[in-house]
Amino acid sequence: NEASPLLLYHQVVTKSSKEDSKSDIESSYQNPPSAAPTNALTPETRTESTASEVSVWQKYNTQLDKHPLLVKGTTAFFVLGLGDLCGQGVEHLMGTSTVHGVDWIRAVRFGLFGLIGAPWAHYYFYYLDYYFPPTERPLTWTTLLKLLIDQGLQAPALLALIISALAILKGGGISGMKSDMQANYWDALIANWKLWIPASLINLAFVKPSLRVLYVNVVFFIWTIILSVMLNEPHDR
């Protein structure tokens, strides 16, 4: 009789423990965990998760930090080449194209200039920010001074270099360079200022220094279309 209360207590506890364990198991199937443990992921799931975490943009920035000149040059090659192809499309739509189909050599010439010109842009912006460091406020006298240097000195010189280099690359020689400069320079410079003064202001005031060349390449895509059409339209004068 003295042991019966203990026996009764043992039976009650054992029965309760079994019921609780059964309830936990049923609950685990009815309401599975929202996320499986990491070590339970399949290789396929783990690969997809890793791929989603590392975006193309992150990969681009990683390579940009490791190989800035190569990445900027390659990007510029494709941007300017594609820009010229779009310019050729515009010429076909306008009926001013002198070539049937696609002039791939011309597109490569623009691309090569982008590949060669990217290091210039890289060091140009580096030293511009070195001697005139970016300010906390985006719009300051320093920003305006950098804009004046960019569009008052750098842009006219770079445009003359672009026109001259493209004339030589297409086999025009010195006479072709002089002819293209005389026919296109001033109209192209005015068009340059209409696009690049506001674009450069945004670049110098708001764009992260390490991404300035990428931003320039994006705007240069539009500029390449404009410049490509201007430099290749027939001149009767």
Coordinates of C-alpha atoms in Angstrom, one line a residue:
N1 CA 0.0 0.0 0.0
E2 CA 2.8 2.4 0.7
A3 CA 4.3 1.8 -2.8
S4 CA 1.0 2.2 -4.6
P5 CA 1.0 6.0 -4.7
L6 CA 4.6 5.9 -6.2
L7 CA 3.5 3.3 -8.7
L8 CA 0.5 5.4 -9.6
Y9 CA 2.7 8.5 -10.1
H10 CA 5.2 6.6 -12.3
Q11 CA 2.4 5.3 -14.5
V12 CA 0.9 8.8 -14.9
V13 CA 4.2 10.4 -15.7
T14 CA 5.1 7.7 -18.2
K15 CA 1.7 8.0 -20.0
S16 CA 2.0 11.8 -20.1
S17 CA 5.6 11.6 -21.5
K18 CA 4.4 9.2 -24.3
E19 CA 1.5 11.4 -25.2
D20 CA 3.7 14.5 -25.3
S21 CA 6.3 12.8 -27.5
K22 CA 3.5 11.6 -29.9
S23 CA 2.1 15.1 -30.0
D24 CA 5.5 16.6 -30.8
I25 CA 6.0 14.2 -33.7
E26 CA 2.6 14.8 -35.1
S27 CA 3.1 18.5 -34.8
S28 CA 6.5 18.3 -36.6
Y29 CA 4.7 16.8 -39.7
Q30 CA 1.7 19.0 -39.6
N31 CA 3.8 22.2 -39.1
P32 CA 7.2 21.6 -40.6
P33 CA 10.0 24.1 -39.9
S34 CA 10.0 27.1 -42.2
A35 CA 13.6 26.5 -43.2
A36 CA 15.7 23.3 -43.1
P37 CA 19.0 23.3 -41.3
T38 CA 21.9 24.3 -43.4
N39 CA 23.5 20.8 -43.3
A40 CA 20.2 19.4 -44.7
L41 CA 20.4 21.4 -47.9
T42 CA 20.9 19.4 -51.1
P43 CA 23.8 20.3 -53.4
E44 CA 21.4 21.8 -55.9
T45 CA 19.6 23.9 -53.3
R46 CA 22.9 25.1 -51.9
T47 CA 24.2 26.1 -55.4
E48 CA 21.0 28.0 -56.2
S49 CA 21.2 29.8 -52.8
T50 CA 24.8 30.8 -53.4
A51 CA 24.1 32.0 -57.0
S52 CA 21.2 34.2 -55.8
E53 CA 23.4 35.8 -53.0
V54 CA 26.2 36.7 -55.4
S55 CA 24.7 38.9 -58.1
V56 CA 26.1 39.8 -61.4
W57 CA 26.6 43.3 -60.0
Q58 CA 28.7 42.0 -57.1
K59 CA 30.8 39.9 -59.4
Y60 CA 31.4 43.0 -61.6
N61 CA 32.5 45.1 -58.7
T62 CA 34.8 42.3 -57.5
Q63 CA 36.5 42.1 -60.8
L64 CA 36.6 45.9 -61.1
D65 CA 38.5 46.0 -57.8
K66 CA 40.9 43.3 -58.9
H67 CA 41.5 44.4 -62.5
P68 CA 40.2 48.0 -63.0
L69 CA 41.9 48.7 -66.3
L70 CA 41.0 45.4 -67.9
V71 CA 37.4 45.6 -66.8
K72 CA 36.9 49.2 -67.7
G73 CA 38.6 48.7 -71.1
T74 CA 36.5 45.6 -71.9
T75 CA 33.3 47.3 -70.9
A76 CA 34.2 50.4 -73.0
F77 CA 35.0 48.1 -76.0
F78 CA 31.5 46.6 -76.0
V79 CA 29.7 49.8 -75.1
L80 CA 31.2 51.8 -77.9
G81 CA 31.0 49.0 -80.4
L82 CA 27.4 48.4 -79.6
G83 CA 26.7 52.1 -79.7
D84 CA 28.1 52.3 -83.3
L85 CA 25.9 49.3 -84.3
C86 CA 22.9 51.2 -83.0
G87 CA 24.1 54.3 -84.9
Q88 CA 24.3 52.2 -88.1
G89 CA 20.7 51.1 -87.4
V90 CA 19.6 54.8 -87.1
E91 CA 21.4 55.6 -90.4
H92 CA 19.5 52.7 -92.1
L93 CA 16.2 54.0 -90.7
M94 CA 17.0 57.6 -91.9
G95 CA 18.1 56.3 -95.3
T96 CA 21.6 57.9 -95.0
S97 CA 23.6 54.8 -94.7
T98 CA 26.1 54.2 -97.5
V99 CA 26.6 50.5 -96.6
H100 CA 24.3 47.6 -97.1
G101 CA 24.0 45.5 -94.0
V102 CA 26.3 45.9 -91.0
D103 CA 29.7 47.5 -91.1
W104 CA 31.5 45.3 -88.5
I105 CA 34.9 46.9 -89.2
R106 CA 33.5 50.3 -88.3
A107 CA 31.9 49.0 -85.1
V108 CA 35.3 47.4 -84.1
R109 CA 37.0 50.8 -84.7
F110 CA 34.7 52.4 -82.2
G111 CA 35.2 49.5 -79.8
L112 CA 39.0 49.7 -80.1
F113 CA 38.9 53.4 -79.2
G114 CA 36.9 52.5 -76.1
L115 CA 39.4 49.9 -75.2
I116 CA 42.3 52.3 -75.6
G117 CA 40.5 55.3 -74.1
A118 CA 39.4 53.5 -70.9
P119 CA 42.8 53.8 -69.2
W120 CA 42.8 57.5 -69.9
A121 CA 39.4 57.9 -68.3
H122 CA 40.5 55.8 -65.3
Y123 CA 43.6 58.0 -64.6
Y124 CA 41.9 61.2 -65.5
F125 CA 39.2 60.7 -62.9
Y126 CA 41.7 59.4 -60.4
Y127 CA 43.8 62.6 -60.6
L128 CA 40.8 64.9 -60.9
D129 CA 39.5 63.5 -57.6
Y130 CA 43.0 63.4 -56.1
Y131 CA 43.7 67.1 -56.6
F132 CA 40.0 68.1 -56.1
P133 CA 38.7 65.6 -53.6
P134 CA 34.9 64.9 -53.6
T135 CA 33.0 67.0 -51.0
E136 CA 30.4 65.9 -48.6
R137 CA 27.8 68.1 -50.3
P138 CA 27.3 67.2 -53.9
L139 CA 27.0 70.7 -55.4
T140 CA 29.9 72.9 -54.3
W141 CA 32.4 75.3 -56.0
T142 CA 34.8 72.3 -56.2
T143 CA 32.2 70.4 -58.2
L144 CA 31.7 73.3 -60.6
L145 CA 35.5 73.7 -61.0
K146 CA 35.8 70.0 -61.9
L147 CA 33.0 70.4 -64.3
L148 CA 34.7 73.4 -65.9
I149 CA 37.9 71.4 -66.3
D150 CA 36.1 68.4 -67.6
Q151 CA 34.0 70.1 -70.3
G152 CA 36.1 73.2 -70.9
L153 CA 39.5 71.4 -71.3
Q154 CA 39.2 67.6 -71.3
A155 CA 36.1 67.3 -73.6
P156 CA 37.3 69.5 -76.5
A157 CA 40.7 67.7 -76.5
L158 CA 39.2 64.2 -76.3
L159 CA 36.7 65.0 -79.0
A160 CA 39.5 66.1 -81.3
L161 CA 41.4 62.9 -80.5
I162 CA 38.3 60.7 -81.2
I163 CA 37.6 62.3 -84.6
S164 CA 41.3 62.2 -85.6
A165 CA 41.9 58.6 -84.4
L166 CA 38.8 57.3 -86.2
A167 CA 39.7 59.1 -89.4
I168 CA 43.2 57.5 -89.3
L169 CA 41.8 54.0 -88.4
K170 CA 39.5 54.1 -91.4
G171 CA 42.4 54.8 -93.7
G172 CA 42.0 58.5 -94.3
G173 CA 45.5 59.5 -93.2
I174 CA 46.4 63.0 -92.3
S175 CA 44.3 64.5 -95.1
G176 CA 41.2 62.5 -93.9
M177 CA 41.8 63.6 -90.4
K178 CA 41.9 67.3 -91.4
S179 CA 38.8 66.9 -93.5
D180 CA 36.8 65.1 -90.8
M181 CA 37.9 67.7 -88.2
Q182 CA 36.9 70.6 -90.4
A183 CA 33.5 69.0 -91.3
N184 CA 32.5 67.7 -87.9
Y185 CA 34.4 69.2 -85.0
W186 CA 32.4 72.3 -84.0
D187 CA 29.0 70.7 -84.6
A188 CA 30.1 67.6 -82.6
L189 CA 31.5 69.8 -79.8
I190 CA 28.2 71.7 -79.4
A191 CA 26.3 68.3 -79.4
N192 CA 28.8 67.1 -76.8
W193 CA 28.1 69.9 -74.5
K194 CA 24.3 69.5 -74.7
L195 CA 24.7 65.9 -73.5
W196 CA 27.8 65.9 -71.4
I197 CA 27.5 69.1 -69.3
P198 CA 24.4 67.7 -67.4
A199 CA 25.7 64.2 -67.5
S200 CA 29.2 65.2 -66.1
L201 CA 27.6 67.3 -63.4
I202 CA 25.7 64.2 -62.2
N203 CA 28.8 62.1 -62.4
L204 CA 31.0 64.5 -60.5
A205 CA 28.4 65.4 -57.9
F206 CA 26.6 62.1 -57.1
V207 CA 28.4 59.0 -58.6
K208 CA 30.8 57.0 -56.4
P209 CA 34.4 57.6 -57.7
S210 CA 35.1 54.0 -58.4
L211 CA 32.1 53.8 -60.7
R212 CA 32.7 57.1 -62.6
V213 CA 34.1 55.3 -65.6
L214 CA 31.2 52.8 -65.7
Y215 CA 28.8 55.8 -65.6
V216 CA 30.7 57.5 -68.4
N217 CA 30.5 54.3 -70.5
V218 CA 26.7 54.2 -70.1
V219 CA 26.4 57.8 -71.2
F220 CA 29.0 57.2 -73.9
F221 CA 26.7 54.5 -75.4
I222 CA 24.2 57.3 -76.2
W223 CA 27.0 59.7 -77.3
T224 CA 28.5 57.0 -79.6
I225 CA 25.2 56.7 -81.4
I226 CA 25.0 60.5 -81.9
L227 CA 28.7 60.8 -82.8
S228 CA 28.6 57.7 -85.1
V229 CA 25.7 59.2 -87.1
M230 CA 27.4 62.7 -87.3
L231 CA 30.8 61.4 -88.4
N232 CA 29.5 59.1 -91.1
E233 CA 26.7 61.2 -92.7
P234 CA 27.5 62.5 -96.2
H235 CA 28.8 66.1 -96.4
D236 CA 28.1 68.2 -99.4
R237 CA 29.9 71.2 -98.2

